[in-house]
mmCIF file of C-alpha atoms in Angstrom:
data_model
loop_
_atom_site.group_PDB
_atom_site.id
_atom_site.type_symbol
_atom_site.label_atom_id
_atom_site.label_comp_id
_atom_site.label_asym_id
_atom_site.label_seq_id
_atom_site.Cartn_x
_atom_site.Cartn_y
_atom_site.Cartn_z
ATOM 1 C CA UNK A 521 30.145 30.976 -50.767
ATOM 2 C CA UNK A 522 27.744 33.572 -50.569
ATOM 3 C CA UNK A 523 24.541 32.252 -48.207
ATOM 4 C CA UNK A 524 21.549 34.166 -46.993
ATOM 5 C CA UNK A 525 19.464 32.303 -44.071
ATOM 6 C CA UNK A 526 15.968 33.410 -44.802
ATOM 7 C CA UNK A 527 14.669 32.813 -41.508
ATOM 8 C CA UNK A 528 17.436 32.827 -38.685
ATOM 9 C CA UNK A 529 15.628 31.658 -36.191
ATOM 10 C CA UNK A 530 17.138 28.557 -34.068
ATOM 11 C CA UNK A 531 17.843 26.575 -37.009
ATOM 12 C CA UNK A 532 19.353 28.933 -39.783
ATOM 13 C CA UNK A 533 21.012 31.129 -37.736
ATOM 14 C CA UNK A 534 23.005 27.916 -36.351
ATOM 15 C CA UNK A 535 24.210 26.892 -39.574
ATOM 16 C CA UNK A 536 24.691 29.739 -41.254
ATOM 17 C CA UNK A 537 26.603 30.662 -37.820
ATOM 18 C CA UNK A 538 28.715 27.965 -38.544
ATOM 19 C CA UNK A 539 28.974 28.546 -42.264
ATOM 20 C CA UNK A 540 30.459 32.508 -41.312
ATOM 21 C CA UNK A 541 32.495 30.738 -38.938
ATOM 22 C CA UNK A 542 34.665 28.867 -42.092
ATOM 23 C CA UNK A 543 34.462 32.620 -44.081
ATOM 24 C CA UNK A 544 32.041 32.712 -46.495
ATOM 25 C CA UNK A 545 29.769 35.377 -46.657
ATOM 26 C CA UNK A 546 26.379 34.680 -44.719
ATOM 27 C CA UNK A 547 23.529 37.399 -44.026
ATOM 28 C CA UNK A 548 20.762 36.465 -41.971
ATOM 29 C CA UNK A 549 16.885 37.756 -42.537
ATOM 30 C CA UNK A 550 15.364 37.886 -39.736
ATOM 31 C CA UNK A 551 12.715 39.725 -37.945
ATOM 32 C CA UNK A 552 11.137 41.548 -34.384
ATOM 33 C CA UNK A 553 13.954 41.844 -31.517
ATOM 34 C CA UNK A 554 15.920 38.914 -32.637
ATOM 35 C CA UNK A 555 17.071 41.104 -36.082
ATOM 36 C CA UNK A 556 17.537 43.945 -33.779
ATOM 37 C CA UNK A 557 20.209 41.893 -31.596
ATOM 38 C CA UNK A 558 21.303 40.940 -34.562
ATOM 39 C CA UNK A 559 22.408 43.863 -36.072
ATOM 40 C CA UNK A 560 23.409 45.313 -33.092
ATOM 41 C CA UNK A 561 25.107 42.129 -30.982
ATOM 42 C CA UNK A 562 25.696 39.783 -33.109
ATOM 43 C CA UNK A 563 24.801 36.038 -32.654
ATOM 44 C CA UNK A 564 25.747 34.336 -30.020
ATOM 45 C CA UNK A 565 25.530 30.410 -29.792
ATOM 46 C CA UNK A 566 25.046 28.238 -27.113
ATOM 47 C CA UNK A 567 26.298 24.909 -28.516
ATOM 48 C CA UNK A 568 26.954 21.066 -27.263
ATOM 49 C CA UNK A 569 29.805 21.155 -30.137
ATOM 50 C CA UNK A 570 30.967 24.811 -28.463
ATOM 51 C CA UNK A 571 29.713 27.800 -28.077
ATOM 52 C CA UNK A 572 30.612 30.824 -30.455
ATOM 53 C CA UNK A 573 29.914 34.316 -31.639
ATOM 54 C CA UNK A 574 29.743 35.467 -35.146
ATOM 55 C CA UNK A 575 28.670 39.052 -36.430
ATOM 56 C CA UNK A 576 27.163 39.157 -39.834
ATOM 57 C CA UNK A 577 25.028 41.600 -41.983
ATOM 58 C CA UNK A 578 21.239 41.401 -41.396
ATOM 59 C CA UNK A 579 17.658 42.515 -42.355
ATOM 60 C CA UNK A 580 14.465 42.315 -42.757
ATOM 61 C CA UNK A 581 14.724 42.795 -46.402
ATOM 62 C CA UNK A 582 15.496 40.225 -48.412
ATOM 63 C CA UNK A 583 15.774 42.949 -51.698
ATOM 64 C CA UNK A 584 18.834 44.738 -49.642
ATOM 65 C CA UNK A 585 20.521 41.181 -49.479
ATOM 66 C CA UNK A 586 21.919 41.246 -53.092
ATOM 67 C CA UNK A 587 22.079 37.960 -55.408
ATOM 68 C CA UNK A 588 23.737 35.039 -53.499
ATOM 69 C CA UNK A 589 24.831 31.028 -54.143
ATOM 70 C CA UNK A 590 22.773 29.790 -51.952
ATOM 71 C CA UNK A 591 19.655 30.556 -49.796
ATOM 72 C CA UNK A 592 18.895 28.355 -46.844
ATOM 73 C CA UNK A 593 15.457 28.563 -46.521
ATOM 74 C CA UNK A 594 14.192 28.203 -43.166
ATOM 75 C CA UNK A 595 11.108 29.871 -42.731
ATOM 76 C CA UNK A 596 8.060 28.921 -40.744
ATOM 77 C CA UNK A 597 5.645 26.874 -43.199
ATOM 78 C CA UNK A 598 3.274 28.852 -42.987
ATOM 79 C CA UNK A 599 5.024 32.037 -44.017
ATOM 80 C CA UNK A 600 6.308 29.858 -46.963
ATOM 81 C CA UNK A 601 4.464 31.143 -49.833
ATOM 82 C CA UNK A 602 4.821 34.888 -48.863
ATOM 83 C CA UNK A 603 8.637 34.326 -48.649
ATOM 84 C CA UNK A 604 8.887 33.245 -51.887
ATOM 85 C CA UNK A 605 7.523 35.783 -53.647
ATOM 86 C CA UNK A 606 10.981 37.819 -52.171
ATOM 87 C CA UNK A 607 13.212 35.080 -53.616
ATOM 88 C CA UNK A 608 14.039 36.091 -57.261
ATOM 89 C CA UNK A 609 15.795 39.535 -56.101
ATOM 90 C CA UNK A 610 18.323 37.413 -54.141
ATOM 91 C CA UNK A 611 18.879 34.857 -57.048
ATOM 92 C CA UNK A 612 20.828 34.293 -60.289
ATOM 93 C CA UNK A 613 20.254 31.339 -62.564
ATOM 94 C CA UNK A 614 22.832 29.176 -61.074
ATOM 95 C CA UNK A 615 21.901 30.065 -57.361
ATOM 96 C CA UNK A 616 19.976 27.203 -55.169
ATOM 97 C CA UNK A 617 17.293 27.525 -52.802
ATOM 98 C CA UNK A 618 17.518 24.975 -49.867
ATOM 99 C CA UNK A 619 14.386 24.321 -48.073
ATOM 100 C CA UNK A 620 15.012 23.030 -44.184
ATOM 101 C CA UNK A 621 11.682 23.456 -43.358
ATOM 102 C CA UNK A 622 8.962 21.014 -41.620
ATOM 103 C CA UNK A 623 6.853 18.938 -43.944
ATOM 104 C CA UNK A 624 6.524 18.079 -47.656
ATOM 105 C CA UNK A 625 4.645 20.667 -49.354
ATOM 106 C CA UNK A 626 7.540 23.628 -49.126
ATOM 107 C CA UNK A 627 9.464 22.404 -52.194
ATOM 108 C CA UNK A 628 6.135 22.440 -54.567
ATOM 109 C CA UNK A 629 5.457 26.087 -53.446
ATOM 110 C CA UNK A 630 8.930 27.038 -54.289
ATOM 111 C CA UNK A 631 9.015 25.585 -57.566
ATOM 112 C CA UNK A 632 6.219 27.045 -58.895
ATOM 113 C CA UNK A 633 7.810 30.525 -57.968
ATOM 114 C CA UNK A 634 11.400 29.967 -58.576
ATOM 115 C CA UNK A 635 11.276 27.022 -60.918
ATOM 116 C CA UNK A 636 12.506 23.640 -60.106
ATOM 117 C CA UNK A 637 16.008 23.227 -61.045
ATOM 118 C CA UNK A 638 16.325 26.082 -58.535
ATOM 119 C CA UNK A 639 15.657 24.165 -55.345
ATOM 120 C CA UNK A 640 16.629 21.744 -53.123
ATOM 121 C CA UNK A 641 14.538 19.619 -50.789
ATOM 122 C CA UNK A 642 16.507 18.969 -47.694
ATOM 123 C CA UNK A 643 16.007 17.562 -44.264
ATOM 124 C CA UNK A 644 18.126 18.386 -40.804
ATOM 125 C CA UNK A 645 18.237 16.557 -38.119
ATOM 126 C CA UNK A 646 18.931 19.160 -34.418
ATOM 127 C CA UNK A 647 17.299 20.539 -31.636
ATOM 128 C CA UNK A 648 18.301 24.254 -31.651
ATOM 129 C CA UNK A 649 16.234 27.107 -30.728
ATOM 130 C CA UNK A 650 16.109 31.035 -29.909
ATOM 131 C CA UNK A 651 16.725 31.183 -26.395
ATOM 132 C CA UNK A 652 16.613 35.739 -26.485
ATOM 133 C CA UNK A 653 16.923 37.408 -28.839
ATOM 134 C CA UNK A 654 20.528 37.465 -30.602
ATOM 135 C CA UNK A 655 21.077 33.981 -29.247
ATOM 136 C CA UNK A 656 20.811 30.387 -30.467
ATOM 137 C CA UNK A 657 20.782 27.256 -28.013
ATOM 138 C CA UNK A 658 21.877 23.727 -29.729
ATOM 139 C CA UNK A 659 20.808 21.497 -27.219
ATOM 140 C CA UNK A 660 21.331 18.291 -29.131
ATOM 141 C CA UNK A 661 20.997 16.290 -32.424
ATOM 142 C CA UNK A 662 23.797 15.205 -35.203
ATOM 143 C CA UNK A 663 23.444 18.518 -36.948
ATOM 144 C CA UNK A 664 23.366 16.782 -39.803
ATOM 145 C CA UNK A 665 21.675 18.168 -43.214
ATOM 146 C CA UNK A 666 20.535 16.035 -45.973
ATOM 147 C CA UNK A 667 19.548 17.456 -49.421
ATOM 148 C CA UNK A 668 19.239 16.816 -53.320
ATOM 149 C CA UNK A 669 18.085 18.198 -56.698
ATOM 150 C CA UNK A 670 13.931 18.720 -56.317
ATOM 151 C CA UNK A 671 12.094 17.176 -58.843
ATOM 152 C CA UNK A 672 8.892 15.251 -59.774
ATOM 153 C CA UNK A 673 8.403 12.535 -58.108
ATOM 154 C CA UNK A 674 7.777 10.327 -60.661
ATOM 155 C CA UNK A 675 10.423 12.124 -62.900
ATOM 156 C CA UNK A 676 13.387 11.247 -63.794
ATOM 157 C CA UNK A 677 16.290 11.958 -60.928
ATOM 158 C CA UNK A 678 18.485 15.196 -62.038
ATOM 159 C CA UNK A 679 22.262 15.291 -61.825
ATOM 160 C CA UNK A 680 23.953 16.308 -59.073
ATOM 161 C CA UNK A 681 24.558 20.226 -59.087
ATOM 162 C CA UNK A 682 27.910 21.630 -58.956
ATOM 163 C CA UNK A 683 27.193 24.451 -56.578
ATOM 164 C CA UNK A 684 26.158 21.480 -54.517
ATOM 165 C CA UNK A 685 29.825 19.936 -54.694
ATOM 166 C CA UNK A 686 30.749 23.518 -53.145
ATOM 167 C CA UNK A 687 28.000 23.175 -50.150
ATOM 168 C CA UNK A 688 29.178 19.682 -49.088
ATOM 169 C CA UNK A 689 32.789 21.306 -48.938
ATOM 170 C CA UNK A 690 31.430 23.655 -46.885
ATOM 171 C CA UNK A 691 29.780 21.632 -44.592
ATOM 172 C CA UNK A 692 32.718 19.821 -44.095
ATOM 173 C CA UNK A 693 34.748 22.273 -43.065
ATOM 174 C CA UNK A 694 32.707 23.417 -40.336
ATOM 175 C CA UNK A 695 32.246 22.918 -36.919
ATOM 176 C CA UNK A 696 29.624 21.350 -35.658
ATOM 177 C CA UNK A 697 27.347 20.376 -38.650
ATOM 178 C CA UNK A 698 27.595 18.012 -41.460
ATOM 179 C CA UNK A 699 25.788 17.125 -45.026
ATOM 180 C CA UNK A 700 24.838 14.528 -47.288
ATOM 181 C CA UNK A 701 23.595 14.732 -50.951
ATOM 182 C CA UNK A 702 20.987 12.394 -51.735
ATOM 183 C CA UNK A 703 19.631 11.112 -54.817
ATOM 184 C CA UNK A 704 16.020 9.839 -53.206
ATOM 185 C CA UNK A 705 15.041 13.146 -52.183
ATOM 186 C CA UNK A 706 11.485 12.607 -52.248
ATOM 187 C CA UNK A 707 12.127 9.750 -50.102
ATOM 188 C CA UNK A 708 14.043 11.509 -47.150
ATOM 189 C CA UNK A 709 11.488 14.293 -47.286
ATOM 190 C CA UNK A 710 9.003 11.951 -46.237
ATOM 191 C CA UNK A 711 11.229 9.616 -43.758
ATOM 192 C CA UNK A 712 11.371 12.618 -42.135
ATOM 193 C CA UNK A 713 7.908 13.497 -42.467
ATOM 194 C CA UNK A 714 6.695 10.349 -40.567
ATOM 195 C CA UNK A 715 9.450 10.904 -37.638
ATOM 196 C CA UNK A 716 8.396 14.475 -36.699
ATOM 197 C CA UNK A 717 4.288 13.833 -37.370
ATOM 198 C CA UNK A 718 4.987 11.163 -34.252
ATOM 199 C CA UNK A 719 7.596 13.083 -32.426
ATOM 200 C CA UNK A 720 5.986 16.598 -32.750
ATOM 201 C CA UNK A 721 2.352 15.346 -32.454
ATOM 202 C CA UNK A 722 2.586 13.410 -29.490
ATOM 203 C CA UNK A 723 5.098 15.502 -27.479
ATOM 204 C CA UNK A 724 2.983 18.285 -27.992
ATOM 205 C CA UNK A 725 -0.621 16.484 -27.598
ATOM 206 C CA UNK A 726 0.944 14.501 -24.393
ATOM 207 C CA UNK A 727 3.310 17.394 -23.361
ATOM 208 C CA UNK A 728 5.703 15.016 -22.622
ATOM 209 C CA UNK A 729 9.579 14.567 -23.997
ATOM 210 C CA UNK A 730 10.814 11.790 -26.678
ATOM 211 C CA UNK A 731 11.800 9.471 -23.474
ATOM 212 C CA UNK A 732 8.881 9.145 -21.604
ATOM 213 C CA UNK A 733 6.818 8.674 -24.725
ATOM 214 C CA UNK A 734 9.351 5.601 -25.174
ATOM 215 C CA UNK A 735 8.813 4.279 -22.236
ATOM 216 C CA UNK A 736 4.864 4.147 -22.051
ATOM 217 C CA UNK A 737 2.982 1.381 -23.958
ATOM 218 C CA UNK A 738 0.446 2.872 -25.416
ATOM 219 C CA UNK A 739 2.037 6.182 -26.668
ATOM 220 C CA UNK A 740 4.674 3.738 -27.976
ATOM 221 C CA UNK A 741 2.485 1.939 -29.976
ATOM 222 C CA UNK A 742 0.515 4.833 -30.950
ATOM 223 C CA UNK A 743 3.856 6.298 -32.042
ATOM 224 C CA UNK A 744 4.443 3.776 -34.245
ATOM 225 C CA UNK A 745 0.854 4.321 -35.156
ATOM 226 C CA UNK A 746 1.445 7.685 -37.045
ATOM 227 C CA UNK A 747 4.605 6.845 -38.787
ATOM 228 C CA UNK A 748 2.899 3.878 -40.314
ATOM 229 C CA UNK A 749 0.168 5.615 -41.482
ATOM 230 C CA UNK A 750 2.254 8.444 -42.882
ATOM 231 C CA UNK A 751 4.556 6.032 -44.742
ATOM 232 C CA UNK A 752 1.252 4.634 -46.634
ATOM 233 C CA UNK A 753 0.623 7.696 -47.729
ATOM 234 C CA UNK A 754 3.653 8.663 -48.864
ATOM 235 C CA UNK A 755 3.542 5.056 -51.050
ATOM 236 C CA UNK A 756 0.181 6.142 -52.490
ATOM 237 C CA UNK A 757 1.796 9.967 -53.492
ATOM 238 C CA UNK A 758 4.203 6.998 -55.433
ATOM 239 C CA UNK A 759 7.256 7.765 -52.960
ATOM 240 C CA UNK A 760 9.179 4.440 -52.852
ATOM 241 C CA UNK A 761 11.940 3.792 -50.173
ATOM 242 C CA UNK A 762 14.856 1.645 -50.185
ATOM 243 C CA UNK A 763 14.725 0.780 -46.393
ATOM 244 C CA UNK A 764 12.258 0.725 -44.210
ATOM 245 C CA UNK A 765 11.438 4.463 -42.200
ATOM 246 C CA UNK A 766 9.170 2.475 -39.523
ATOM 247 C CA UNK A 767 11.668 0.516 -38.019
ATOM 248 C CA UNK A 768 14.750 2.695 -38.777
ATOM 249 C CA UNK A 769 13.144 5.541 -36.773
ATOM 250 C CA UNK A 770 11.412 2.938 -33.785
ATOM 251 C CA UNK A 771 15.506 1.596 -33.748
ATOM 252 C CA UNK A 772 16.627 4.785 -33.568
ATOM 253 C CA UNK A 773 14.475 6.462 -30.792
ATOM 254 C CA UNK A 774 14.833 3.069 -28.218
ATOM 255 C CA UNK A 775 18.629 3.730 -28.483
ATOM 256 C CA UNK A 776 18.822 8.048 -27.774
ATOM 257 C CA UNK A 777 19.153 9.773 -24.505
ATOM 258 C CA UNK A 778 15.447 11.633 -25.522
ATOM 259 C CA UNK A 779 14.713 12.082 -21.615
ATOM 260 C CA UNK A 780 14.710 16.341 -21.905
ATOM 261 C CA UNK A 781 14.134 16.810 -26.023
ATOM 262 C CA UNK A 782 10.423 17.719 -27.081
ATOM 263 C CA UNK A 783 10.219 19.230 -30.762
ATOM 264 C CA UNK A 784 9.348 22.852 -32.402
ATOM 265 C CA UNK A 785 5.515 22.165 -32.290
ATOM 266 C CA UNK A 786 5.680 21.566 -28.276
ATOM 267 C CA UNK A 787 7.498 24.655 -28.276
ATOM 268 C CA UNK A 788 5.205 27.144 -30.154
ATOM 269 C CA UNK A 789 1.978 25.266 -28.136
ATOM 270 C CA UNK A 790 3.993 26.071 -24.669
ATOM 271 C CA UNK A 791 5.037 29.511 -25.964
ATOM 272 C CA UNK A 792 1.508 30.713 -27.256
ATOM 273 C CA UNK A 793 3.245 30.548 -30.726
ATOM 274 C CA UNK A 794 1.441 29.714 -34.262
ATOM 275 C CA UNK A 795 1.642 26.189 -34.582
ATOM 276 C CA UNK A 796 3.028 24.457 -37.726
ATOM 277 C CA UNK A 797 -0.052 22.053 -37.652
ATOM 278 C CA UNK A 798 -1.590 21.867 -41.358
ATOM 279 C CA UNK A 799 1.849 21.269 -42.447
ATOM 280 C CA UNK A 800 2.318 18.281 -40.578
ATOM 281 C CA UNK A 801 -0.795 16.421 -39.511
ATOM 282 C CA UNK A 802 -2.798 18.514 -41.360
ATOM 283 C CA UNK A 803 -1.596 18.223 -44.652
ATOM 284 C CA UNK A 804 -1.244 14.095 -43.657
ATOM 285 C CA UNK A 805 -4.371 13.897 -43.212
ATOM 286 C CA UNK A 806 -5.605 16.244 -46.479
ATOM 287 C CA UNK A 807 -3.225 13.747 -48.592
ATOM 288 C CA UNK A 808 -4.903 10.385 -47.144
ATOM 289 C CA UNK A 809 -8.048 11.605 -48.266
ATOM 290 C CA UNK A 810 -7.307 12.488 -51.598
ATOM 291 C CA UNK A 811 -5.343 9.097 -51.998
ATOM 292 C CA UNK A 812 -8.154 7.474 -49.789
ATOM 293 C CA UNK A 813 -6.063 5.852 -47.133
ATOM 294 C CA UNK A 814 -7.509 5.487 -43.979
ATOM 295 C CA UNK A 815 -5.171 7.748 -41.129
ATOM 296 C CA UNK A 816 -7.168 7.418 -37.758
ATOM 297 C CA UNK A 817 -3.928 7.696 -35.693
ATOM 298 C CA UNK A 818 -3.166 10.821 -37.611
ATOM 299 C CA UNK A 819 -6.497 12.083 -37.554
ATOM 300 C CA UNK A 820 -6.531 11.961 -33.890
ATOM 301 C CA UNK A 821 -3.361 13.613 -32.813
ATOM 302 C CA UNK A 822 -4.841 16.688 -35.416
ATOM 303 C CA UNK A 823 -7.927 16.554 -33.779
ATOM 304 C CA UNK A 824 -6.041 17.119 -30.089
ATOM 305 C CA UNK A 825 -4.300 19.772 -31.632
ATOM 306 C CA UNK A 826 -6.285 21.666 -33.786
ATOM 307 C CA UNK A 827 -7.991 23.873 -31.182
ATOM 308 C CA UNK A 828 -5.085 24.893 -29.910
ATOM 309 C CA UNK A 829 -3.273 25.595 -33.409
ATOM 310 C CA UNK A 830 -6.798 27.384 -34.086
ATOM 311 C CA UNK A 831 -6.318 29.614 -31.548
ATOM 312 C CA UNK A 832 -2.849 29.966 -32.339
ATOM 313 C CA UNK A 833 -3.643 31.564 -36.123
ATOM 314 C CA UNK A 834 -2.954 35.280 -36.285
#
């Protein structure tokens, strides 16, 4: 396949690190001192499923990049719409963009530039980060990727793409990731919505990691808290699940090893990075009050934050 990883930070530069590994044809878009390590080291990857080194074609510009298959789209959500607008030079009609980006507005914005049938919503579940520039560490997670067709929510579900058949081969054949087509994509967008609005909001308002947030009663319950919250709002947008996220998630956290894993908004707040806030609590709570649900855990854990995202705004 050909891939371009707009956005190789810690995320998109591990998978489409693994994806060059198999042999298809993967250029990174990146940016600063990581490009420049890029082009002139390679990557290197520090990885729980082993470490590797790939070298592969990038830039800055995502016109230089040519038309592709597939474009994993991995940028900041914030830079989002600005990306977009850079999209159609790398697409044909058939080509896919696949959005692994924090939050549930991404797949909207891309639609309305590339159309709809173009794009995938998609979900990933890792903890992998720039550690210098040219390198990746994968500390942890199932590096697992779950995606499907994008399309109105209270539309009719599309069939499953054939380029999408060639991405799960893919995926299967590499090291150290996997994938899983969905046809509730709506639904894991926002599954995964309520995990990292808990996980990200209170590691980063409590600066503490997953386990000790597990093991203290009242961030616990106020845990629980969000992703309740965020789950009613999602069922007001009309999102309907066929399990339940609240107790999946609260099952799944009691039984990890979380003792040393924070998330990406802890990171940027201890880094003096800009802060994916609005699309996460902010954008939680902007929903609940167009749908008039009440949100006072979520409004809280925005509140904490949003001086410090504030200050974090270019």
């Amino acid at each position: 396949m050909e891939i371009a990883v707009y956005g190789a930070g810690g995320v998109g530069a591990y998978y489409g690190g693994r994806l060059a590994q198999q042999g298809h044809d993967v250029t990174f878009i990146a940016r600063g001192e990581h490009l420049d390590a890029l082009r002139t080291e390679g990557l290197a990857v520090e990885s729980v499923a082993g470490d590797f080194e790939v070298d592969c074609p990038a830039t800055d510009d995502p016109a230089a990049v040519g038309e592709v298959d597939l474009v994993l789209f991995c940028v900041k959500s914030y830079d989002t719409a600005d990306a977009a607008a850079s999209l159609d030079a790398m697409l044909r009609p058939d080509s896919a963009v696949l959005s692994l980006q924090n939050g549930v507005d991404n797949e909207d914005v891309l639609a309305d530039v590339v159309g709809t049938e173009r794009v995938w919503g998609g979900v990933t579940y890792i903890f992998s980060t720039i550690a210098s520039p040219g390198v990746v560490e994968h500390t942890g997670g199932p590096g697992r990727v779950i995606f499907g067709q994008y399309h109105d929510v209270d539309g009719p579900v599309p069939d499953r793409p054939a380029l999408a058949d060639d991405f799960l081969d893919a995926c299967e054949a590499a090291a150290g990731m996997r994938a899983d087509y969905t046809d509730s994509v709506h639904a894991t967008l926002w599954d995964k919505f309520a995990l990292i609005c808990a996980q990200a909001g209170l590691t980063a308002a409590t600066r503490q990691p997953f386990g000790v947030i597990n093991d203290t009663d009242e961030t616990w319950a106020l845990y629980r808290r969000v992703m309740e919250e965020v789950v009613a709002v999602a069922h007001a947008e009309g999102v309907r699940f066929e399990w339940d996220p609240v107790t999946k998630w609260l099952d799944a956290m009691t039984s990890m090893d979380n003792d040393e894993n924070y998330s990406s908004l802890h990171y940027d707040l201890t880094h003096g990075k800009r802060m994916e806030l609005d699309a996460l609590h902010g954008s939680a709570v902007r929903r609940a009050r167009e749908r008039n649900v009440d949100v006072p855990a979520v409004e809280a854990v925005n509140a904490i934050l949003r001086p410090q995202a504030d200050a974090s705004e270019p």
